[in-house]
């Protein structure tokens, strides 16, 4: 089973920041938080990942709480093309035999509206 | 650098037939993982190959099998197809030795009639 809980759906106005929350209260010390998104019927697209520090790349920012039990993906200026299902995944770290296995939950459907 | 490619993109089969799907990873990547996506079950892990060896396996029946070649290309095979095998089959590649990011291909849409 997925170790994350996400809201089923969210709306965001075009041009505004989209903040997608994720709870992972049972996360272990060596587990990373990954975010992917899937635009209808396409393969999932990697967005960002982190262990305990906040991370930023050209697509998004990832804010992880100090206790690591939750995180937020931030799309700073959402566009219509950001409409997708967003998956938050907790993934075991290096040294585990399960590093190649991503366990997807149901994700959050983000609808960006004009 | 070219992304992950999967062939064919679409496939129609009938019950009882078998099917082989192909995945070419990003150049230099040695790990390939396969996933099945259905409306009812979502995205589920099938198996992972690294250096021609199966490293991880999900909870699927033995009708689902795979292999990896020396050039890291991978194939998965489903024998004795059932209607419930209709799905989007996705492969993902990574460099492979640890916590590397997985990059997904566009998927193969399989319809079983």
Coordinates of N, CA, C and O in Angstrom, one line a residue, chain B residues 5-6 10 23 31 34 39 41 43-44 47 49-50 53-54 61 72 74 78 81 83-84 87 94 101 109 111-113:
Chain B
X5 N 11.7 4.9 -24.7 CA 10.8 4.6 -25.8 C 10.1 3.3 -25.6 O 10.8 2.3 -25.1
X6 N 8.8 3.2 -26.0 CA 8.1 1.9 -25.9 C 7.4 1.6 -27.2 O 6.9 2.5 -27.8
X10 N 0.2 1.1 -29.3 CA -1.2 0.6 -29.1 C -1.2 -0.8 -29.7 O -0.5 -1.2 -30.6
X23 N 10.7 -2.1 -24.4 CA 11.1 -0.8 -23.8 C 12.6 -0.6 -24.0 O 13.4 -1.4 -23.7
X31 N 18.8 0.2 -15.4 CA 17.6 -0.4 -14.7 C 16.3 -0.1 -15.5 O 16.1 1.0 -16.0
X34 N 8.8 -2.0 -14.8 CA 7.5 -2.1 -15.6 C 6.4 -1.9 -14.6 O 6.4 -2.4 -13.5
X39 N -7.8 1.6 -14.6 CA -8.7 2.6 -13.9 C -9.0 2.1 -12.5 O -9.2 2.9 -11.6
X41 N -7.3 -0.2 -10.5 CA -6.2 -0.5 -9.6 C -5.1 0.6 -9.6 O -4.2 0.6 -8.8
X43 N -1.8 2.6 -10.7 CA -0.4 2.3 -11.2 C 0.1 1.2 -10.2 O 0.3 1.5 -9.1
X44 N 0.5 0.1 -10.8 CA 1.0 -1.0 -10.0 C 2.3 -1.5 -10.5 O 2.5 -1.7 -11.8
X47 N 7.6 -5.5 -12.3 CA 9.0 -6.0 -12.0 C 10.0 -5.0 -12.4 O 9.8 -4.0 -13.1
X49 N 14.3 -4.8 -13.6 CA 15.5 -5.5 -14.1 C 16.7 -4.6 -14.0 O 16.6 -3.4 -14.3
X50 N 17.8 -5.2 -13.6 CA 19.0 -4.4 -13.6 C 20.1 -5.4 -14.0 O 20.2 -6.5 -13.5
X53 N 19.2 -8.9 -14.8 CA 18.7 -9.8 -13.7 C 17.4 -9.1 -13.1 O 17.4 -7.9 -12.9
X54 N 16.4 -9.9 -12.8 CA 15.2 -9.4 -12.1 C 15.6 -9.1 -10.7 O 15.9 -10.0 -9.9
X61 N 0.5 -12.5 -11.4 CA 0.6 -13.9 -11.7 C 1.7 -14.2 -12.6 O 2.3 -13.3 -13.3
X72 N 20.5 -3.3 -22.2 CA 19.6 -2.8 -21.2 C 18.1 -2.7 -21.8 O 17.2 -2.4 -21.0
X74 N 14.5 -3.9 -22.6 CA 13.7 -4.8 -21.9 C 12.4 -5.2 -22.6 O 11.9 -4.4 -23.4
X78 N 3.1 -11.1 -21.7 CA 1.9 -11.6 -21.0 C 1.3 -12.8 -21.8 O 1.0 -12.6 -23.0
X81 N -3.7 -14.1 -22.4 CA -4.3 -12.9 -22.1 C -5.8 -13.0 -21.6 O -6.6 -13.8 -22.1
X83 N -9.3 -10.5 -20.2 CA -9.9 -9.2 -20.5 C -9.3 -8.2 -19.5 O -9.1 -7.0 -19.8
X84 N -9.0 -8.6 -18.3 CA -8.5 -7.7 -17.2 C -7.1 -7.3 -17.4 O -6.6 -6.4 -16.7
X87 N -4.9 -2.6 -20.3 CA -4.3 -1.6 -19.4 C -3.3 -0.8 -20.2 O -2.9 -1.1 -21.4
X94 N 16.2 4.0 -15.1 CA 17.1 4.8 -14.2 C 18.5 4.2 -14.4 O 18.7 3.1 -14.9
X101 N 16.5 8.6 -9.9 CA 15.2 8.9 -10.4 C 14.8 8.0 -11.5 O 15.6 7.8 -12.4
X109 N -0.6 1.0 -24.8 CA -2.0 0.8 -24.5 C -2.4 -0.6 -25.1 O -2.4 -0.7 -26.3
X111 N -5.3 -3.4 -25.4 CA -6.8 -3.8 -25.3 C -7.0 -5.2 -25.6 O -6.5 -5.7 -26.7
X112 N -7.6 -6.0 -24.7 CA -7.8 -7.4 -24.9 C -9.3 -7.6 -25.1 O -10.2 -7.2 -24.3
X113 N -9.7 -8.1 -26.2 CA -11.1 -8.3 -26.6 C -11.5 -9.8 -26.4 O -10.6 -10.7 -26.5

